[in-house]
């Protein structure tokens, strides 16, 4: 049988690939004259097609007519990939109608982007991800053949090296973690010392720490993803700041916070009340961070207070570096009328904070009226009037923010990832929370919004109740929430006190 295979390869190679001839020969019994005749007829047709392609300067294999004479004597470890892809390309021309001057490749090149992506995914679906296929097509300006050549190389390397291995490029290939260490008796003590040092070092709790030798580019991508997943900043902005500050997570966070402070120097009255509450919460645990930077950090991580605390812990981790010099703040003047210090109020939870801020607001406004009477005879008191007026307005905003935070806390406590319970919440906040949670659920689906029909159809459940305990037994929250969601294009169904949001469609 080996002599017969050599004879077939000598007869049809070139222009055919020896691997293709070998693969087709295994599908036939070449010792049988009838089966051998059918194989020769198929090889004749393939040879004619190959000669036509060479005459038109078209090389579907991507090798540019550079063949290795010793390839017929070597078994390729990736025989499955190269054979299947080569057979797929060749069979495309075999399926075209006879006498047609336009090949199937030309027809594919004239198709739209969606069709090209679907056909390419059909070939590489079990080897490469949809994102890699789409990226290769876009990089090649949606030229199907050019993208096919690149994806064949990716498929080969993925099978040869494994999906989880990231190949080191450039100078990183000579890095210490890419070099195999020498083994010998002299390195015994050094190994013990190195092992002891590695065990004594404890990486930070939140940052990704590689447990095995990892490519530096892969580690940088993990650090960037760590920051972007906890903030509302774009990946491009975080990446630029990360590499501009020596690939340091802490320096990157300090730069981003400082940039946010300089970009948002607006009046505190325009600030989100929830941001102010989170900034005060950060101040109790991280007093070394100035208020302006705590506010910027809370704004970057809104609405997650846990993410803000996590990033603030990284920022304050190094004792030798400081974010900003501490600015002394002097206590205000004391007048005849006593004023209760708002910092001595120790509320319990957001509801306690709301009451404490409201009480401090009333005390501040009362102090304003007291000082305003004295300002009629003493013009210097006008500055004190302005000070306590601003202080009263600030406490009013903090009281409102604490009320909103208390409602959010209650909704979060009685909710699950697939549903939110709005019992005990007023209509305005119920509408706001329902819209926010529905949008969060829709964004969390990711690609399942297109391919995950089961997850999408399961929907997001909003428990609004049937209004039994409402005035006159008529529901108020349910109709208001349904009207608001449908106004924004959501598909909502009422199931006796539970609203099921299935998807976001046309209004």
CSV table of C-alpha atoms in Angstrom, one decimal:
chain,number,residue,atom,x,y,z
A,1,UNK,CA,0.0,0.0,0.0
A,2,UNK,CA,2.9,2.3,0.7
A,3,UNK,CA,4.1,1.9,-2.9
A,4,UNK,CA,0.7,2.8,-4.2
A,5,UNK,CA,0.6,5.9,-2.1
A,6,UNK,CA,4.0,7.0,-3.3
A,7,UNK,CA,2.8,6.5,-6.9
A,8,UNK,CA,-0.3,8.6,-6.3
A,9,UNK,CA,1.8,11.4,-4.7
A,10,UNK,CA,4.3,11.3,-7.6
A,11,UNK,CA,1.5,11.5,-10.1
A,12,UNK,CA,-0.6,14.3,-8.5
A,13,UNK,CA,1.9,16.3,-6.4
A,14,UNK,CA,2.4,19.0,-7.4
A,15,UNK,CA,0.0,20.8,-7.9
A,16,UNK,CA,-1.9,19.0,-5.1
A,17,UNK,CA,-0.8,18.9,-1.5
A,18,UNK,CA,0.7,15.5,-0.5
A,19,UNK,CA,-1.3,15.7,2.8
A,20,UNK,CA,-4.6,16.1,0.8
A,21,UNK,CA,-3.7,13.1,-1.5
A,22,UNK,CA,-2.9,11.0,1.6
A,23,UNK,CA,-6.1,12.0,3.3
A,24,UNK,CA,-8.3,11.1,0.3
A,25,UNK,CA,-6.5,7.8,-0.2
A,26,UNK,CA,-7.5,6.6,3.3
A,27,UNK,CA,-11.1,7.1,2.3
A,28,UNK,CA,-10.8,4.6,-0.6
A,29,UNK,CA,-9.4,1.0,-1.0
A,30,UNK,CA,-6.6,1.6,-3.4
A,31,UNK,CA,-6.0,-2.1,-3.8
A,32,UNK,CA,-9.5,-2.4,-5.3
A,33,UNK,CA,-9.4,-1.4,-9.1
A,34,UNK,CA,-12.9,0.2,-9.0
A,35,UNK,CA,-12.2,2.1,-5.8
A,36,UNK,CA,-8.9,3.2,-7.1
A,37,UNK,CA,-10.5,4.4,-10.4
A,38,UNK,CA,-12.9,6.6,-8.4
A,39,UNK,CA,-10.1,8.0,-6.4
A,40,UNK,CA,-8.1,8.8,-9.6
A,41,UNK,CA,-11.2,10.6,-11.1
A,42,UNK,CA,-11.5,12.7,-8.0
A,43,UNK,CA,-7.8,13.6,-7.9
A,44,UNK,CA,-8.0,14.4,-11.7
A,45,UNK,CA,-10.7,16.9,-11.0
A,46,UNK,CA,-8.8,18.4,-8.1
A,47,UNK,CA,-5.6,18.6,-10.1
A,48,UNK,CA,-7.4,20.5,-12.9
A,49,UNK,CA,-8.9,22.9,-10.4
A,50,UNK,CA,-5.5,23.5,-8.8
A,51,UNK,CA,-3.8,24.2,-12.2
A,52,UNK,CA,-6.6,26.7,-12.9
A,53,UNK,CA,-5.9,28.4,-9.6
A,54,UNK,CA,-2.2,28.5,-10.2
A,55,UNK,CA,-2.8,30.1,-13.6
A,56,UNK,CA,-4.9,32.8,-12.0
A,57,UNK,CA,-2.2,33.5,-9.3
A,58,UNK,CA,-4.5,32.4,-6.5
A,59,UNK,CA,-3.1,30.4,-3.6
A,60,UNK,CA,-5.8,29.1,-1.2
A,61,UNK,CA,-3.3,27.4,1.1
A,62,UNK,CA,-1.5,30.7,1.9
A,63,UNK,CA,2.0,29.2,1.4
A,64,UNK,CA,2.8,31.3,-1.7
A,65,UNK,CA,3.9,28.3,-3.7
A,66,UNK,CA,6.7,27.6,-1.2
A,67,UNK,CA,6.6,23.9,-0.6
A,68,UNK,CA,9.0,21.9,1.5
A,69,UNK,CA,10.3,18.9,-0.3
A,70,UNK,CA,10.6,16.9,2.9
A,71,UNK,CA,6.9,17.5,3.9
A,72,UNK,CA,5.8,14.2,2.4
A,73,UNK,CA,8.1,12.3,4.8
A,74,UNK,CA,7.0,14.1,8.0
A,75,UNK,CA,3.7,13.5,9.9
A,76,UNK,CA,2.2,16.8,10.9
A,77,UNK,CA,0.8,16.9,14.4
A,78,UNK,CA,-2.0,19.2,13.3
A,79,UNK,CA,-3.1,17.0,10.4
A,80,UNK,CA,-6.7,17.4,11.4
A,81,UNK,CA,-6.8,21.1,11.2
A,82,UNK,CA,-4.8,21.5,7.9
A,83,UNK,CA,-6.6,18.7,6.2
A,84,UNK,CA,-10.1,19.7,7.1
A,85,UNK,CA,-9.5,23.4,6.2
A,86,UNK,CA,-7.8,22.5,2.9
A,87,UNK,CA,-10.6,20.1,2.0
A,88,UNK,CA,-13.1,22.8,2.9
A,89,UNK,CA,-11.5,25.3,0.6
A,90,UNK,CA,-11.1,22.9,-2.3
A,91,UNK,CA,-14.7,21.6,-2.0
A,92,UNK,CA,-16.0,25.1,-2.3
A,93,UNK,CA,-14.9,25.2,-6.0
A,94,UNK,CA,-16.0,21.6,-6.6
A,95,UNK,CA,-19.6,22.5,-5.6
A,96,UNK,CA,-19.8,25.4,-8.1
A,97,UNK,CA,-21.6,24.8,-11.3
A,98,UNK,CA,-19.7,23.7,-14.4
A,99,UNK,CA,-19.0,26.4,-17.0
A,100,UNK,CA,-19.3,29.2,-14.5
A,101,UNK,CA,-16.6,31.8,-14.8
A,102,UNK,CA,-17.1,33.1,-11.3
A,103,UNK,CA,-15.7,30.8,-8.5
A,104,UNK,CA,-17.3,30.2,-5.1
A,105,UNK,CA,-14.5,32.3,-3.5
A,106,UNK,CA,-15.5,35.3,-5.6
A,107,UNK,CA,-19.1,34.8,-4.6
A,108,UNK,CA,-18.1,34.8,-0.9
A,109,UNK,CA,-16.1,37.9,-1.3
A,110,UNK,CA,-19.1,39.7,-2.7
A,111,UNK,CA,-21.4,38.7,0.2
A,112,UNK,CA,-22.2,40.9,3.2
A,113,UNK,CA,-20.3,40.9,6.5
A,114,UNK,CA,-22.9,38.9,8.4
A,115,UNK,CA,-22.7,36.0,5.9
A,116,UNK,CA,-18.9,36.1,5.9
A,117,UNK,CA,-18.8,35.9,9.7
A,118,UNK,CA,-21.3,33.1,9.7
A,119,UNK,CA,-19.4,31.0,7.2
A,120,UNK,CA,-16.1,31.6,8.9
A,121,UNK,CA,-17.6,30.7,12.3
A,122,UNK,CA,-18.9,27.5,10.7
A,123,UNK,CA,-15.3,26.5,9.8
A,124,UNK,CA,-13.5,27.6,13.0
A,125,UNK,CA,-16.4,27.5,15.5
A,126,UNK,CA,-14.9,24.7,17.6
A,127,UNK,CA,-11.3,26.1,17.5
A,128,UNK,CA,-11.6,29.9,17.8
A,129,UNK,CA,-13.9,32.3,19.6
A,130,UNK,CA,-16.4,34.4,17.7
A,131,UNK,CA,-14.6,37.5,18.8
A,132,UNK,CA,-11.3,36.3,17.3
A,133,UNK,CA,-13.0,35.5,14.0
A,134,UNK,CA,-14.7,38.9,13.9
A,135,UNK,CA,-11.5,40.7,14.8
A,136,UNK,CA,-9.5,38.9,12.0
A,137,UNK,CA,-12.2,39.8,9.4
A,138,UNK,CA,-12.2,43.4,10.5
A,139,UNK,CA,-8.4,43.5,10.5
A,140,UNK,CA,-8.3,42.2,6.9
A,141,UNK,CA,-10.9,44.7,5.8
A,142,UNK,CA,-13.4,41.8,5.5
A,143,UNK,CA,-11.5,40.0,2.8
A,144,UNK,CA,-12.5,36.5,3.4
A,145,UNK,CA,-9.5,34.7,2.0
A,146,UNK,CA,-7.0,37.0,3.7
A,147,UNK,CA,-8.7,36.5,7.0
A,148,UNK,CA,-8.9,32.7,6.4
A,149,UNK,CA,-5.1,32.5,6.1
A,150,UNK,CA,-4.6,34.3,9.4
A,151,UNK,CA,-7.2,32.3,11.2
A,152,UNK,CA,-5.6,29.0,10.0
A,153,UNK,CA,-2.4,30.1,11.7
A,154,UNK,CA,-4.3,31.0,14.9
A,155,UNK,CA,-6.1,27.6,14.9
A,156,UNK,CA,-2.7,25.8,14.4
A,157,UNK,CA,-1.0,27.6,17.3
A,158,UNK,CA,-4.1,27.2,19.5
A,159,UNK,CA,-4.1,23.4,19.1
A,160,UNK,CA,-0.3,23.1,19.3
A,161,UNK,CA,0.2,25.3,22.5
A,162,UNK,CA,-3.2,25.2,24.1
A,163,UNK,CA,-5.8,27.9,24.6
A,164,UNK,CA,-4.6,29.0,28.0
A,165,UNK,CA,-1.0,29.6,26.9
A,166,UNK,CA,-0.2,33.2,25.8
A,167,UNK,CA,2.9,33.3,23.6
A,168,UNK,CA,5.6,35.7,24.7
A,169,UNK,CA,6.5,38.3,22.0
A,170,UNK,CA,9.5,40.5,21.4
A,171,UNK,CA,11.8,41.0,24.3
A,172,UNK,CA,9.4,39.3,26.7
A,173,UNK,CA,10.5,36.0,25.2
A,174,UNK,CA,13.8,36.5,27.0
A,175,UNK,CA,12.2,37.3,30.3
A,176,UNK,CA,13.3,35.4,33.4
A,177,UNK,CA,9.9,33.5,33.6
A,178,UNK,CA,10.3,32.2,30.0
A,179,UNK,CA,13.8,30.7,30.6
A,180,UNK,CA,14.1,27.2,31.8
A,181,UNK,CA,16.3,27.2,34.9
A,182,UNK,CA,19.3,24.9,35.1
A,183,UNK,CA,19.3,22.1,37.5
A,184,UNK,CA,22.2,21.2,39.7
A,185,UNK,CA,23.5,20.8,43.2
A,186,UNK,CA,24.8,24.4,43.4
A,187,UNK,CA,21.3,25.8,43.1
A,188,UNK,CA,19.9,23.9,46.1
A,189,UNK,CA,20.5,26.6,48.6
A,190,UNK,CA,19.2,29.3,46.3
A,191,UNK,CA,16.1,27.4,45.6
A,192,UNK,CA,15.4,27.1,49.3
A,193,UNK,CA,16.0,30.8,49.9
A,194,UNK,CA,13.8,31.7,46.9
A,195,UNK,CA,11.0,29.5,48.1
A,196,UNK,CA,11.1,31.0,51.6
A,197,UNK,CA,11.1,34.5,50.2
A,198,UNK,CA,8.1,33.7,48.0
A,199,UNK,CA,6.1,32.3,50.9
A,200,UNK,CA,6.8,35.3,53.0
A,201,UNK,CA,5.5,37.7,50.4
A,202,UNK,CA,1.7,38.2,50.6
A,203,UNK,CA,0.1,39.8,47.6
A,204,UNK,CA,-2.7,42.3,48.0
A,205,UNK,CA,-6.1,41.0,48.7
A,206,UNK,CA,-7.8,42.4,45.7
A,207,UNK,CA,-5.2,42.6,43.0
A,208,UNK,CA,-4.8,39.6,40.6
A,209,UNK,CA,-1.7,37.7,41.5
A,210,UNK,CA,-0.4,35.0,39.1
A,211,UNK,CA,0.3,31.6,40.7
A,212,UNK,CA,2.4,30.5,37.7
A,213,UNK,CA,4.8,32.2,35.2
A,214,UNK,CA,2.5,34.5,33.3
A,215,UNK,CA,3.1,36.7,30.3
A,216,UNK,CA,3.5,40.4,31.3
A,217,UNK,CA,0.9,41.5,28.7
A,218,UNK,CA,-1.6,39.1,30.2
A,219,UNK,CA,-0.9,40.4,33.7
A,220,UNK,CA,-1.3,44.0,32.6
A,221,UNK,CA,-4.7,43.1,31.0
A,222,UNK,CA,-5.8,41.7,34.3
A,223,UNK,CA,-4.8,44.8,36.2
A,224,UNK,CA,-6.7,47.0,33.7
A,225,UNK,CA,-9.7,44.8,33.9
A,226,UNK,CA,-9.5,45.0,37.7
A,227,UNK,CA,-9.8,48.8,37.6
A,228,UNK,CA,-12.5,49.0,34.9
A,229,UNK,CA,-14.7,46.4,36.6
A,230,UNK,CA,-14.9,48.5,39.7
A,231,UNK,CA,-15.3,51.9,38.1
A,232,UNK,CA,-17.4,53.5,35.4
A,233,UNK,CA,-14.3,54.5,33.3
A,234,UNK,CA,-13.6,53.3,29.8
A,235,UNK,CA,-11.0,50.7,29.1
A,236,UNK,CA,-9.0,53.1,26.8
A,237,UNK,CA,-8.7,55.7,29.5
A,238,UNK,CA,-7.6,53.2,32.2
A,239,UNK,CA,-5.1,51.5,29.9
A,240,UNK,CA,-3.5,54.9,28.9
A,241,UNK,CA,-3.2,55.9,32.5
A,242,UNK,CA,-1.9,52.5,33.5
A,243,UNK,CA,1.1,52.5,31.1
A,244,UNK,CA,1.7,56.2,31.6
A,245,UNK,CA,2.4,55.5,35.3
A,246,UNK,CA,4.8,52.6,35.1
A,247,UNK,CA,2.1,49.8,35.0
A,248,UNK,CA,1.4,50.4,38.7
A,249,UNK,CA,-2.2,49.9,39.9
A,250,UNK,CA,-1.8,52.3,42.9
A,251,UNK,CA,-0.2,55.1,40.8
A,252,UNK,CA,-2.9,54.6,38.2
A,253,UNK,CA,-5.7,55.0,40.7
A,254,UNK,CA,-4.1,58.1,42.2
A,255,UNK,CA,-3.8,59.7,38.8
A,256,UNK,CA,-7.3,58.8,37.8
A,257,UNK,CA,-8.7,60.2,41.1
A,258,UNK,CA,-6.6,63.4,40.7
A,259,UNK,CA,-7.8,63.8,37.1
A,260,UNK,CA,-11.5,63.4,38.2
A,261,UNK,CA,-11.0,66.1,40.9
A,262,UNK,CA,-9.6,68.6,38.3
A,263,UNK,CA,-12.3,67.8,35.8
A,264,UNK,CA,-15.2,68.1,38.2
A,265,UNK,CA,-14.7,71.3,40.1
A,266,UNK,CA,-18.4,72.2,40.1
A,267,UNK,CA,-20.4,73.4,43.0
A,268,UNK,CA,-21.2,70.8,45.7
A,269,UNK,CA,-24.9,71.7,45.3
A,270,UNK,CA,-24.8,69.9,41.9
A,271,UNK,CA,-23.3,66.8,43.3
A,272,UNK,CA,-25.3,63.5,43.5
A,273,UNK,CA,-26.5,63.0,47.1
A,274,UNK,CA,-25.5,59.4,47.1
A,275,UNK,CA,-22.0,60.3,46.1
A,276,UNK,CA,-21.8,62.6,49.1
A,277,UNK,CA,-22.9,59.9,51.5
A,278,UNK,CA,-20.4,57.4,50.1
A,279,UNK,CA,-17.7,60.1,50.4
A,280,UNK,CA,-18.5,60.5,54.1
A,281,UNK,CA,-18.5,56.7,54.6
A,282,UNK,CA,-15.0,56.6,53.1
A,283,UNK,CA,-13.9,59.3,55.4
A,284,UNK,CA,-14.6,57.2,58.5
A,285,UNK,CA,-12.2,54.5,57.4
A,286,UNK,CA,-9.7,56.5,55.2
A,287,UNK,CA,-9.4,59.9,56.9
A,288,UNK,CA,-6.0,60.5,55.2
A,289,UNK,CA,-7.7,60.9,51.8
A,290,UNK,CA,-9.0,64.5,51.3
A,291,UNK,CA,-12.7,65.0,50.9
A,292,UNK,CA,-12.4,66.1,47.2
A,293,UNK,CA,-10.6,62.9,46.3
A,294,UNK,CA,-13.0,60.8,48.3
A,295,UNK,CA,-15.9,62.4,46.4
A,296,UNK,CA,-14.2,61.8,43.1
A,297,UNK,CA,-13.5,58.1,44.0
A,298,UNK,CA,-17.2,57.7,45.1
A,299,UNK,CA,-18.3,59.2,41.8
A,300,UNK,CA,-16.0,56.9,39.8
A,301,UNK,CA,-17.4,53.8,41.6
A,302,UNK,CA,-21.1,54.8,41.8
A,303,UNK,CA,-23.2,53.0,42.9
A,304,UNK,CA,-20.9,50.5,44.6
A,305,UNK,CA,-19.6,51.6,48.0
A,306,UNK,CA,-17.7,48.3,48.3
A,307,UNK,CA,-15.7,49.0,45.2
A,308,UNK,CA,-14.8,52.5,46.5
A,309,UNK,CA,-13.5,51.1,49.7
A,310,UNK,CA,-11.5,48.4,47.9
A,311,UNK,CA,-9.8,51.0,45.7
A,312,UNK,CA,-9.3,53.4,48.6
A,313,UNK,CA,-7.5,50.6,50.5
A,314,UNK,CA,-5.1,50.1,47.6
A,315,UNK,CA,-4.4,53.9,47.4
A,316,UNK,CA,-3.6,54.2,51.1
A,317,UNK,CA,-1.5,50.9,51.2
A,318,UNK,CA,1.9,52.5,50.7
A,319,UNK,CA,3.0,54.4,53.9
A,320,UNK,CA,5.9,56.3,52.2
A,321,UNK,CA,3.7,58.0,49.6
A,322,UNK,CA,0.9,60.4,50.2
A,323,UNK,CA,-1.9,61.4,47.9
A,324,UNK,CA,-2.0,65.1,48.8
A,325,UNK,CA,-0.7,67.2,51.6
A,326,UNK,CA,-3.0,67.5,54.6
A,327,UNK,CA,-4.7,71.0,54.6
A,328,UNK,CA,-5.5,72.3,58.0
A,329,UNK,CA,-9.2,73.2,58.6
A,330,UNK,CA,-9.9,75.5,61.5
A,331,UNK,CA,-13.0,75.4,63.7
A,332,UNK,CA,-15.6,78.1,63.2
A,333,UNK,CA,-16.1,80.9,65.7
A,334,UNK,CA,-18.3,80.3,68.7
A,335,UNK,CA,-21.1,82.7,69.4
A,336,UNK,CA,-23.4,83.3,72.3
A,337,UNK,CA,-26.1,81.0,71.0
A,338,UNK,CA,-24.9,77.4,71.5
A,339,UNK,CA,-24.9,75.1,68.5
A,340,UNK,CA,-25.0,71.3,68.6
A,341,UNK,CA,-22.0,69.8,66.9
A,342,UNK,CA,-23.3,67.5,64.1
A,343,UNK,CA,-20.2,65.2,64.4
A,344,UNK,CA,-21.3,64.1,67.8
A,345,UNK,CA,-24.5,62.6,66.4
A,346,UNK,CA,-24.0,58.8,66.0
A,347,UNK,CA,-26.8,57.5,63.8
A,348,UNK,CA,-27.5,53.9,63.2
A,349,UNK,CA,-27.9,53.1,59.5
A,350,UNK,CA,-29.0,55.4,56.7
A,351,UNK,CA,-32.3,56.1,58.5
A,352,UNK,CA,-30.4,57.4,61.5
A,353,UNK,CA,-28.1,59.5,59.3
A,354,UNK,CA,-31.2,61.1,57.7
A,355,UNK,CA,-32.6,62.1,61.0
A,356,UNK,CA,-29.2,63.3,62.2
A,357,UNK,CA,-28.6,65.4,59.1
A,358,UNK,CA,-32.1,66.9,59.3
A,359,UNK,CA,-31.5,67.9,62.9
A,360,UNK,CA,-28.1,69.4,62.0
A,361,UNK,CA,-29.8,71.3,59.2
A,362,UNK,CA,-32.4,72.8,61.5
A,363,UNK,CA,-29.7,73.8,64.0
A,364,UNK,CA,-27.7,75.5,61.3
A,365,UNK,CA,-30.6,77.4,59.9
A,366,UNK,CA,-31.6,78.5,63.5
A,367,UNK,CA,-28.0,79.7,64.0
A,368,UNK,CA,-28.4,81.7,60.7
A,369,UNK,CA,-31.4,83.6,62.1
A,370,UNK,CA,-29.6,84.3,65.4
A,371,UNK,CA,-26.5,85.7,63.7
A,372,UNK,CA,-28.5,87.6,61.1
A,373,UNK,CA,-30.0,89.7,63.9
A,374,UNK,CA,-26.5,90.5,65.2
A,375,UNK,CA,-25.3,91.3,61.7
A,376,UNK,CA,-27.4,94.4,61.7
A,377,UNK,CA,-25.1,96.1,64.1
A,378,UNK,CA,-21.9,94.2,63.2
A,379,UNK,CA,-21.1,93.8,59.5
A,380,UNK,CA,-18.4,91.2,60.2
A,381,UNK,CA,-21.2,88.8,61.1
A,382,UNK,CA,-22.4,88.6,57.5
A,383,UNK,CA,-19.6,86.1,56.8
A,384,UNK,CA,-20.8,83.9,59.6
A,385,UNK,CA,-24.4,84.1,58.1
A,386,UNK,CA,-23.1,82.9,54.7
A,387,UNK,CA,-21.1,80.1,56.4
A,388,UNK,CA,-24.0,78.6,58.3
A,389,UNK,CA,-26.3,79.0,55.3
A,390,UNK,CA,-24.0,76.9,53.2
A,391,UNK,CA,-23.7,74.4,56.1
A,392,UNK,CA,-27.5,74.1,56.4
A,393,UNK,CA,-27.9,73.5,52.7
A,394,UNK,CA,-25.2,70.9,52.8
A,395,UNK,CA,-26.9,69.1,55.6
A,396,UNK,CA,-30.2,69.3,53.7
A,397,UNK,CA,-28.6,67.5,50.7
A,398,UNK,CA,-27.0,64.9,53.0
A,399,UNK,CA,-30.3,64.2,54.6
A,400,UNK,CA,-31.9,63.7,51.2
A,401,UNK,CA,-29.1,61.5,50.1
A,402,UNK,CA,-29.3,59.4,53.3
A,403,UNK,CA,-33.0,58.9,52.6
A,404,UNK,CA,-32.3,57.7,49.1
A,405,UNK,CA,-29.6,55.4,50.3
A,406,UNK,CA,-31.9,54.0,53.0
A,407,UNK,CA,-34.4,53.1,50.3
A,408,UNK,CA,-31.7,51.5,48.1
A,409,UNK,CA,-30.5,49.5,51.1
A,410,UNK,CA,-34.0,48.3,51.9
A,411,UNK,CA,-34.6,47.3,48.2
A,412,UNK,CA,-31.2,45.5,48.1
A,413,UNK,CA,-31.9,43.6,51.3
A,414,UNK,CA,-35.2,42.1,50.1
A,415,UNK,CA,-34.1,41.4,46.5
A,416,UNK,CA,-32.2,38.6,44.7
A,417,UNK,CA,-30.2,38.6,41.5
A,418,UNK,CA,-33.2,37.7,39.4
A,419,UNK,CA,-35.8,39.9,41.1
A,420,UNK,CA,-36.4,43.1,43.1
A,421,UNK,CA,-39.0,43.5,45.8
A,422,UNK,CA,-40.5,47.0,46.1
A,423,UNK,CA,-42.7,46.5,49.2
A,424,UNK,CA,-42.5,49.3,51.7
A,425,UNK,CA,-41.0,51.8,49.2
A,426,UNK,CA,-42.7,55.0,48.0
A,427,UNK,CA,-43.9,55.3,44.4
A,428,UNK,CA,-41.1,57.7,43.2
A,429,UNK,CA,-38.3,55.6,44.5
A,430,UNK,CA,-39.9,52.4,43.4
A,431,UNK,CA,-40.0,53.7,39.8
A,432,UNK,CA,-36.4,54.8,40.0
A,433,UNK,CA,-35.2,51.5,41.5
A,434,UNK,CA,-37.2,49.4,39.0
A,435,UNK,CA,-35.7,51.2,36.1
A,436,UNK,CA,-32.2,51.0,37.4
A,437,UNK,CA,-32.4,47.3,38.3
A,438,UNK,CA,-34.0,46.4,34.9
A,439,UNK,CA,-31.2,48.2,33.1
A,440,UNK,CA,-28.6,46.5,35.2
A,441,UNK,CA,-30.2,43.1,34.6
A,442,UNK,CA,-30.2,43.8,30.8
A,443,UNK,CA,-26.6,44.8,30.7
A,444,UNK,CA,-25.6,41.8,32.8
A,445,UNK,CA,-27.0,39.4,30.2
A,446,UNK,CA,-24.1,40.4,27.8
A,447,UNK,CA,-24.1,38.2,24.7
A,448,UNK,CA,-27.0,36.2,26.1
A,449,UNK,CA,-29.2,39.1,25.0
A,450,UNK,CA,-28.7,37.7,21.4
A,451,UNK,CA,-27.8,34.1,21.8
A,452,UNK,CA,-29.3,33.2,25.2
A,453,UNK,CA,-33.0,33.0,24.4
A,454,UNK,CA,-33.7,31.0,27.6
A,455,UNK,CA,-32.1,33.5,29.9
A,456,UNK,CA,-33.7,36.4,28.1
A,457,UNK,CA,-37.2,34.9,28.1
A,458,UNK,CA,-36.9,34.1,31.8
A,459,UNK,CA,-37.1,37.8,32.4
A,460,UNK,CA,-36.5,40.0,35.4
A,461,UNK,CA,-39.2,39.9,38.1
A,462,UNK,CA,-40.3,43.1,39.9
A,463,UNK,CA,-42.5,42.4,42.9
A,464,UNK,CA,-44.9,45.4,43.3
A,465,UNK,CA,-47.8,43.8,45.2
A,466,UNK,CA,-51.5,43.9,44.5
A,467,UNK,CA,-52.3,47.0,46.5
A,468,UNK,CA,-54.3,45.3,49.3
A,469,UNK,CA,-52.8,47.5,52.0
A,470,UNK,CA,-53.0,50.7,49.9
A,471,UNK,CA,-55.7,53.4,50.3
A,472,UNK,CA,-59.0,52.1,49.0
A,473,UNK,CA,-57.3,48.8,48.1
A,474,UNK,CA,-56.0,50.2,44.8
A,475,UNK,CA,-52.5,49.5,43.7
A,476,UNK,CA,-50.2,52.5,43.1
A,477,UNK,CA,-46.7,51.2,42.7
A,478,UNK,CA,-47.5,48.5,40.1
A,479,UNK,CA,-49.2,50.8,37.5
A,480,UNK,CA,-46.6,53.5,38.0
A,481,UNK,CA,-43.7,51.1,37.5
A,482,UNK,CA,-45.3,49.5,34.5
A,483,UNK,CA,-46.1,52.8,32.8
A,484,UNK,CA,-42.5,54.0,33.4
A,485,UNK,CA,-40.9,50.9,32.0
A,486,UNK,CA,-43.1,50.7,28.9
A,487,UNK,CA,-42.4,54.3,28.2
A,488,UNK,CA,-38.7,53.4,28.0
A,489,UNK,CA,-39.4,50.5,25.6
A,490,UNK,CA,-39.4,47.6,28.0
A,491,UNK,CA,-41.7,44.6,27.4
A,492,UNK,CA,-43.6,44.1,30.7
A,493,UNK,CA,-46.2,41.6,31.7
A,494,UNK,CA,-48.3,41.7,34.8
A,495,UNK,CA,-48.7,38.5,36.7
A,496,UNK,CA,-50.8,39.4,39.7
A,497,UNK,CA,-48.6,41.6,41.7
A,498,UNK,CA,-45.3,40.7,39.9
A,499,UNK,CA,-44.1,42.5,36.8
A,500,UNK,CA,-42.0,40.3,34.5
A,501,UNK,CA,-39.6,42.3,32.2
A,502,UNK,CA,-38.5,40.1,29.3
A,503,UNK,CA,-36.6,42.3,27.0
A,504,UNK,CA,-36.0,45.9,25.8
A,505,UNK,CA,-37.7,46.4,22.4
A,506,UNK,CA,-39.2,49.2,20.4
A,507,UNK,CA,-41.6,51.6,22.0
